[in-house]
Amino acid sequence: MKRKLVAGNWKMHGTNADLAEVAALARAHPDPRVDILLCPPATLVVQAAALAADSPLAIGAQDCHPAASGAHTGDISAPMLADAGARAVILGHSERRENHHESNDLVADKARAAQRAGLIAVICLGETLAEREAAQTLEVIAADLRASLPEGATAANTVIAYEPVWAIGTGLTPTAAQIAEVHGLIRSLLAERLGEGEAAGLRLLYGGSVKPANAADIFAIADVDGALVGGASLKAEDFSPIIKALEATA
Ligand code: 13P
């Protein structure tokens, strides 16, 4: 049976003072009916993983380099993240695609590196507002999924997050029909690539302005297996109700 998943992305937020939130989250859900993943900045992965040890909370990272090691000043490899205690890594977030000009090819290379290191790759896809308004959403998602998903992807080592760029940090969310349409497309493309069984087991997350107030409505949408949460994952008191809303569907 597929376990649904709530993932938190702290982005470039968090210092030692915020580790109390990790500790609170690790204690708040002793026997959850869903998987819980929190991705703090790389500087906090070791300490967060120590705080989450012996709890159901898994710790992840927000990016990795495609190579395992080498002359890449400032970069962090997937084996290093695994060694630090990470179990997953977010890849191809729209903020990295935009700010660091990451291509689908690079995202696929990073996902291969994550697989080799035994990390779950959380691969992000999403259309811009201009693409949505030009009715290009489905073709953009299809092209980015085809090119970002590496061979060797399975339901166990890969998660796909649909994050419309215009919904991130804006308080705007797509309609239920819009989310269902994109998630249905992703599921059918995965079935073509991986086969029906593997596609059915692969978690599809929605991300973009998920809050305690809208989580239950989003989790009721077809083909939504959880959420990738930004701002509302920073405080355990905001993240926990989202986790409980997903548990109510599991
Ligand atoms: P917000 O939940 O803050 O909109 O961020 C979503 C996101 O980008 C998660 O990766």
mmCIF file of C-alpha atoms and ligand atoms in Angstrom:
data_model
loop_
_atom_site.group_PDB
_atom_site.id
_atom_site.type_symbol
_atom_site.label_atom_id
_atom_site.label_comp_id
_atom_site.label_asym_id
_atom_site.label_seq_id
_atom_site.Cartn_x
_atom_site.Cartn_y
_atom_site.Cartn_z
ATOM 1 C CA MET A 1 0.000 0.000 0.000
ATOM 2 C CA LYS A 2 1.211 3.454 -0.925
ATOM 3 C CA ARG A 3 1.938 5.687 2.085
ATOM 4 C CA LYS A 4 0.914 9.267 1.432
ATOM 5 C CA LEU A 5 3.575 11.924 2.076
ATOM 6 C CA VAL A 6 3.742 15.432 3.515
ATOM 7 C CA ALA A 7 7.038 17.166 2.794
ATOM 8 C CA GLY A 8 8.221 20.507 4.117
ATOM 9 C CA ASN A 9 10.685 22.733 2.264
ATOM 10 C CA TRP A 10 12.285 25.332 4.511
ATOM 11 C CA LYS A 11 14.085 26.947 1.541
ATOM 12 C CA MET A 12 16.736 29.440 2.756
ATOM 13 C CA HIS A 13 15.208 29.749 6.207
ATOM 14 C CA GLY A 14 16.436 28.344 9.482
ATOM 15 C CA THR A 15 19.325 28.540 11.921
ATOM 16 C CA ASN A 16 20.128 26.677 15.114
ATOM 17 C CA ALA A 17 17.356 28.586 16.866
ATOM 18 C CA ASP A 18 14.778 26.878 14.629
ATOM 19 C CA LEU A 19 15.830 23.317 15.497
ATOM 20 C CA ALA A 20 13.242 23.452 18.295
ATOM 21 C CA GLU A 21 10.619 23.236 15.516
ATOM 22 C CA VAL A 22 12.220 20.024 14.237
ATOM 23 C CA ALA A 23 12.204 18.557 17.726
ATOM 24 C CA ALA A 24 8.573 19.553 18.230
ATOM 25 C CA LEU A 25 7.568 18.011 14.911
ATOM 26 C CA ALA A 26 9.425 14.780 15.656
ATOM 27 C CA ARG A 27 7.496 14.462 18.925
ATOM 28 C CA ALA A 28 4.098 15.580 17.611
ATOM 29 C CA HIS A 29 3.374 12.547 15.402
ATOM 30 C CA PRO A 30 4.606 9.400 17.157
ATOM 31 C CA ASP A 31 2.664 6.956 14.966
ATOM 32 C CA PRO A 32 1.567 8.772 11.801
ATOM 33 C CA ARG A 33 -0.529 7.124 9.084
ATOM 34 C CA VAL A 34 1.473 9.062 6.453
ATOM 35 C CA ASP A 35 5.154 9.666 5.750
ATOM 36 C CA ILE A 36 6.575 12.986 6.969
ATOM 37 C CA LEU A 37 9.658 14.610 5.430
ATOM 38 C CA LEU A 38 11.263 17.906 6.402
ATOM 39 C CA CYS A 39 13.942 19.525 4.217
ATOM 40 C CA PRO A 40 15.832 22.218 6.144
ATOM 41 C CA PRO A 41 18.825 24.063 4.675
ATOM 42 C CA ALA A 42 21.933 21.874 4.287
ATOM 43 C CA THR A 43 23.580 23.517 7.306
ATOM 44 C CA LEU A 44 20.944 21.974 9.596
ATOM 45 C CA VAL A 45 20.638 18.482 8.079
ATOM 46 C CA VAL A 46 23.020 16.770 10.520
ATOM 47 C CA GLN A 47 21.425 18.262 13.613
ATOM 48 C CA ALA A 48 17.871 17.848 12.310
ATOM 49 C CA ALA A 49 18.554 14.194 11.495
ATOM 50 C CA ALA A 50 19.898 13.668 15.023
ATOM 51 C CA LEU A 51 16.793 15.276 16.524
ATOM 52 C CA ALA A 52 14.524 13.175 14.295
ATOM 53 C CA ALA A 53 16.340 9.890 14.999
ATOM 54 C CA ASP A 54 13.999 7.305 16.544
ATOM 55 C CA SER A 55 10.978 9.275 15.292
ATOM 56 C CA PRO A 56 8.898 8.857 12.124
ATOM 57 C CA LEU A 57 10.147 12.228 10.838
ATOM 58 C CA ALA A 58 12.571 11.880 7.906
ATOM 59 C CA ILE A 59 14.998 14.659 7.058
ATOM 60 C CA GLY A 60 15.849 15.653 3.498
ATOM 61 C CA ALA A 61 17.812 18.267 1.587
ATOM 62 C CA GLN A 62 16.917 20.817 -1.077
ATOM 63 C CA ASP A 63 19.465 20.188 -3.851
ATOM 64 C CA CYS A 64 22.517 18.095 -4.731
ATOM 65 C CA HIS A 65 25.297 18.078 -7.318
ATOM 66 C CA PRO A 66 25.172 15.363 -10.008
ATOM 67 C CA ALA A 67 28.709 14.147 -9.195
ATOM 68 C CA ALA A 68 29.581 12.145 -6.093
ATOM 69 C CA SER A 69 32.669 14.257 -5.376
ATOM 70 C CA GLY A 70 35.150 16.520 -7.148
ATOM 71 C CA ALA A 71 36.300 20.070 -7.734
ATOM 72 C CA HIS A 72 32.926 21.793 -7.320
ATOM 73 C CA THR A 73 33.423 24.584 -4.813
ATOM 74 C CA GLY A 74 30.323 25.285 -2.776
ATOM 75 C CA ASP A 75 28.368 22.259 -3.986
ATOM 76 C CA ILE A 76 27.149 19.291 -1.959
ATOM 77 C CA SER A 77 26.862 15.748 -3.334
ATOM 78 C CA ALA A 78 24.116 13.212 -2.817
ATOM 79 C CA PRO A 79 26.411 10.776 -0.918
ATOM 80 C CA MET A 80 27.374 13.653 1.402
ATOM 81 C CA LEU A 81 23.703 14.346 2.110
ATOM 82 C CA ALA A 82 23.047 10.662 2.773
ATOM 83 C CA ASP A 83 26.063 10.613 5.091
ATOM 84 C CA ALA A 84 24.660 13.663 6.924
ATOM 85 C CA GLY A 85 21.424 11.791 7.609
ATOM 86 C CA ALA A 86 19.227 12.897 4.691
ATOM 87 C CA ARG A 87 16.829 10.356 3.230
ATOM 88 C CA ALA A 88 15.521 12.456 0.332
ATOM 89 C CA VAL A 89 16.418 15.482 -1.759
ATOM 90 C CA ILE A 90 14.227 18.047 -3.512
ATOM 91 C CA LEU A 91 15.364 18.515 -7.126
ATOM 92 C CA GLY A 92 14.364 20.902 -9.904
ATOM 93 C CA HIS A 93 12.443 23.290 -7.665
ATOM 94 C CA SER A 94 11.254 26.240 -9.773
ATOM 95 C CA GLU A 95 13.391 28.573 -7.651
ATOM 96 C CA ARG A 96 16.490 26.621 -8.715
ATOM 97 C CA ARG A 97 15.311 26.281 -12.325
ATOM 98 C CA GLU A 98 14.908 30.076 -12.397
ATOM 99 C CA ASN A 99 17.672 31.400 -10.113
ATOM 100 C CA HIS A 100 20.317 28.869 -11.172
ATOM 101 C CA HIS A 101 19.118 28.172 -14.733
ATOM 102 C CA GLU A 102 18.724 24.465 -14.019
ATOM 103 C CA SER A 103 17.678 22.483 -17.094
ATOM 104 C CA ASN A 104 15.653 19.291 -17.218
ATOM 105 C CA ASP A 105 18.836 17.417 -18.197
ATOM 106 C CA LEU A 106 20.607 18.669 -15.091
ATOM 107 C CA VAL A 107 17.632 17.753 -12.905
ATOM 108 C CA ALA A 108 17.648 14.226 -14.370
ATOM 109 C CA ASP A 109 21.409 13.958 -13.703
ATOM 110 C CA LYS A 110 20.864 15.044 -10.101
ATOM 111 C CA ALA A 111 18.031 12.530 -9.723
ATOM 112 C CA ARG A 112 20.360 9.765 -10.949
ATOM 113 C CA ALA A 113 22.904 10.875 -8.356
ATOM 114 C CA ALA A 114 20.217 10.772 -5.668
ATOM 115 C CA GLN A 115 19.235 7.230 -6.719
ATOM 116 C CA ARG A 116 22.844 6.054 -6.557
ATOM 117 C CA ALA A 117 23.168 7.495 -3.048
ATOM 118 C CA GLY A 118 19.963 5.815 -1.886
ATOM 119 C CA LEU A 119 18.049 9.085 -1.551
ATOM 120 C CA ILE A 120 14.457 9.623 -2.657
ATOM 121 C CA ALA A 121 14.386 12.271 -5.416
ATOM 122 C CA VAL A 122 11.494 14.722 -5.038
ATOM 123 C CA ILE A 123 11.362 16.096 -8.594
ATOM 124 C CA CYS A 124 9.462 19.391 -8.975
ATOM 125 C CA LEU A 125 7.539 20.570 -12.039
ATOM 126 C CA GLY A 126 5.282 23.542 -12.614
ATOM 127 C CA GLU A 127 4.091 26.061 -15.157
ATOM 128 C CA THR A 128 4.551 29.821 -14.936
ATOM 129 C CA LEU A 129 1.580 32.170 -14.957
ATOM 130 C CA ALA A 130 2.360 33.137 -18.572
ATOM 131 C CA GLU A 131 2.343 29.457 -19.580
ATOM 132 C CA ARG A 132 -0.956 28.854 -17.752
ATOM 133 C CA GLU A 133 -2.543 31.899 -19.412
ATOM 134 C CA ALA A 134 -1.302 30.746 -22.819
ATOM 135 C CA ALA A 135 -2.947 27.341 -22.230
ATOM 136 C CA GLN A 136 0.463 25.634 -22.341
ATOM 137 C CA THR A 137 0.308 24.034 -18.895
ATOM 138 C CA LEU A 138 -0.177 20.440 -19.989
ATOM 139 C CA GLU A 139 2.509 20.530 -22.688
ATOM 140 C CA VAL A 140 5.009 22.183 -20.310
ATOM 141 C CA ILE A 141 4.367 19.622 -17.576
ATOM 142 C CA ALA A 142 4.578 16.720 -20.036
ATOM 143 C CA ALA A 143 7.837 17.934 -21.577
ATOM 144 C CA ASP A 144 9.456 18.703 -18.212
ATOM 145 C CA LEU A 145 8.369 15.363 -16.719
ATOM 146 C CA ARG A 146 9.666 13.365 -19.692
ATOM 147 C CA ALA A 147 13.042 15.121 -19.587
ATOM 148 C CA SER A 148 13.524 15.380 -15.791
ATOM 149 C CA LEU A 149 12.642 11.787 -14.898
ATOM 150 C CA PRO A 150 15.723 9.566 -15.179
ATOM 151 C CA GLU A 151 15.726 5.926 -16.200
ATOM 152 C CA GLY A 152 15.708 3.806 -13.066
ATOM 153 C CA ALA A 153 12.970 5.904 -11.460
ATOM 154 C CA THR A 154 10.614 3.797 -9.342
ATOM 155 C CA ALA A 155 7.754 4.392 -6.916
ATOM 156 C CA ALA A 156 10.242 3.787 -4.104
ATOM 157 C CA ASN A 157 13.011 6.171 -5.173
ATOM 158 C CA THR A 158 11.038 9.012 -6.785
ATOM 159 C CA VAL A 159 8.300 11.467 -5.807
ATOM 160 C CA ILE A 160 6.876 14.061 -8.211
ATOM 161 C CA ALA A 161 5.752 17.449 -6.902
ATOM 162 C CA TYR A 162 3.484 19.621 -9.054
ATOM 163 C CA GLU A 163 4.136 23.212 -8.014
ATOM 164 C CA PRO A 164 2.647 25.908 -10.250
ATOM 165 C CA VAL A 165 5.157 28.771 -10.093
ATOM 166 C CA TRP A 166 2.372 31.344 -9.697
ATOM 167 C CA ALA A 167 0.991 29.517 -6.627
ATOM 168 C CA ILE A 168 4.285 29.455 -4.695
ATOM 169 C CA GLY A 169 4.307 31.903 -1.810
ATOM 170 C CA THR A 170 1.421 33.891 -3.266
ATOM 171 C CA GLY A 171 -1.603 32.581 -1.400
ATOM 172 C CA LEU A 172 -3.071 31.629 -4.797
ATOM 173 C CA THR A 173 -3.945 28.012 -5.554
ATOM 174 C CA PRO A 174 -5.257 26.363 -8.711
ATOM 175 C CA THR A 175 -8.841 25.097 -8.723
ATOM 176 C CA ALA A 176 -9.423 21.470 -7.761
ATOM 177 C CA ALA A 177 -10.144 20.720 -11.421
ATOM 178 C CA GLN A 178 -6.845 22.267 -12.514
ATOM 179 C CA ILE A 179 -4.866 20.241 -9.956
ATOM 180 C CA ALA A 180 -6.731 17.040 -10.874
ATOM 181 C CA GLU A 181 -6.061 17.636 -14.580
ATOM 182 C CA VAL A 182 -2.291 18.032 -14.105
ATOM 183 C CA HIS A 183 -1.968 15.175 -11.613
ATOM 184 C CA GLY A 184 -3.994 12.918 -13.926
ATOM 185 C CA LEU A 185 -1.667 13.799 -16.797
ATOM 186 C CA ILE A 186 1.429 13.080 -14.689
ATOM 187 C CA ARG A 187 -0.032 9.728 -13.582
ATOM 188 C CA SER A 188 -0.792 8.686 -17.157
ATOM 189 C CA LEU A 189 2.659 9.733 -18.416
ATOM 190 C CA LEU A 190 4.238 7.767 -15.564
ATOM 191 C CA ALA A 191 2.148 4.741 -16.544
ATOM 192 C CA GLU A 192 3.516 4.956 -20.099
ATOM 193 C CA ARG A 193 7.089 5.164 -18.798
ATOM 194 C CA LEU A 194 7.034 2.865 -15.782
ATOM 195 C CA GLY A 195 3.943 0.682 -16.214
ATOM 196 C CA GLU A 196 0.566 0.998 -14.469
ATOM 197 C CA GLY A 197 1.573 -0.619 -11.181
ATOM 198 C CA GLU A 198 4.672 1.478 -10.594
ATOM 199 C CA ALA A 199 2.852 4.661 -11.666
ATOM 200 C CA ALA A 200 -0.008 3.989 -9.259
ATOM 201 C CA GLY A 201 2.441 3.615 -6.363
ATOM 202 C CA LEU A 202 4.498 6.740 -7.071
ATOM 203 C CA ARG A 203 3.562 9.647 -4.796
ATOM 204 C CA LEU A 204 2.348 12.816 -6.556
ATOM 205 C CA LEU A 205 2.473 15.880 -4.305
ATOM 206 C CA TYR A 206 0.804 19.223 -4.855
ATOM 207 C CA GLY A 207 2.776 22.305 -3.745
ATOM 208 C CA GLY A 208 2.010 26.016 -3.732
ATOM 209 C CA SER A 209 0.361 27.921 -0.858
ATOM 210 C CA VAL A 210 -0.744 24.784 1.008
ATOM 211 C CA LYS A 211 -1.947 25.923 4.448
ATOM 212 C CA PRO A 212 -3.870 24.355 7.339
ATOM 213 C CA ALA A 213 -7.019 26.056 5.999
ATOM 214 C CA ASN A 214 -6.932 24.558 2.476
ATOM 215 C CA ALA A 215 -5.095 21.261 3.052
ATOM 216 C CA ALA A 216 -8.165 19.048 3.456
ATOM 217 C CA ASP A 217 -9.709 20.351 0.219
ATOM 218 C CA ILE A 218 -6.454 19.773 -1.681
ATOM 219 C CA PHE A 219 -6.010 16.266 -0.250
ATOM 220 C CA ALA A 220 -9.517 15.337 -1.440
ATOM 221 C CA ILE A 221 -8.498 15.872 -5.091
ATOM 222 C CA ALA A 222 -7.961 12.801 -7.286
ATOM 223 C CA ASP A 223 -4.332 11.714 -7.727
ATOM 224 C CA VAL A 224 -3.040 13.979 -4.926
ATOM 225 C CA ASP A 225 -0.948 11.791 -2.595
ATOM 226 C CA GLY A 226 0.273 14.592 -0.334
ATOM 227 C CA ALA A 227 1.846 18.025 -0.372
ATOM 228 C CA LEU A 228 5.137 19.869 -0.636
ATOM 229 C CA VAL A 229 4.771 22.761 1.793
ATOM 230 C CA GLY A 230 6.927 25.880 1.978
ATOM 231 C CA GLY A 231 6.005 28.664 4.376
ATOM 232 C CA ALA A 232 3.575 26.605 6.437
ATOM 233 C CA SER A 233 6.285 24.023 7.195
ATOM 234 C CA LEU A 234 8.454 26.462 9.135
ATOM 235 C CA LYS A 235 6.466 26.161 12.362
ATOM 236 C CA ALA A 236 5.344 22.818 13.771
ATOM 237 C CA GLU A 237 2.045 24.414 14.823
ATOM 238 C CA ASP A 238 1.260 25.160 11.146
ATOM 239 C CA PHE A 239 2.737 21.981 9.659
ATOM 240 C CA SER A 240 1.077 19.554 12.085
ATOM 241 C CA PRO A 241 -2.520 20.358 11.062
ATOM 242 C CA ILE A 242 -1.536 19.760 7.415
ATOM 243 C CA ILE A 243 -0.105 16.365 8.391
ATOM 244 C CA LYS A 244 -3.315 15.572 10.297
ATOM 245 C CA ALA A 245 -5.424 16.596 7.287
ATOM 246 C CA LEU A 246 -3.528 14.084 5.122
ATOM 247 C CA GLU A 247 -3.779 11.401 7.810
ATOM 248 C CA ALA A 248 -7.561 11.847 7.722
ATOM 249 C CA THR A 249 -7.512 10.630 4.093
ATOM 250 C CA ALA A 250 -5.161 7.683 4.677
HETATM 251 P P1 13P B 1 4.700 27.863 -0.264
HETATM 252 O O1 13P B 1 4.004 26.723 0.464
HETATM 253 O O2 13P B 1 5.342 28.835 0.660
HETATM 254 O O3 13P B 1 3.808 28.476 -1.308
HETATM 255 O O4 13P B 1 5.930 27.188 -1.062
HETATM 256 C C1 13P B 1 5.690 26.078 -1.859
HETATM 257 C C2 13P B 1 6.994 25.529 -2.288
HETATM 258 O O5 13P B 1 7.672 26.096 -3.128
HETATM 259 C C3 13P B 1 7.456 24.274 -1.668
HETATM 260 O O6 13P B 1 8.533 23.723 -2.341
#
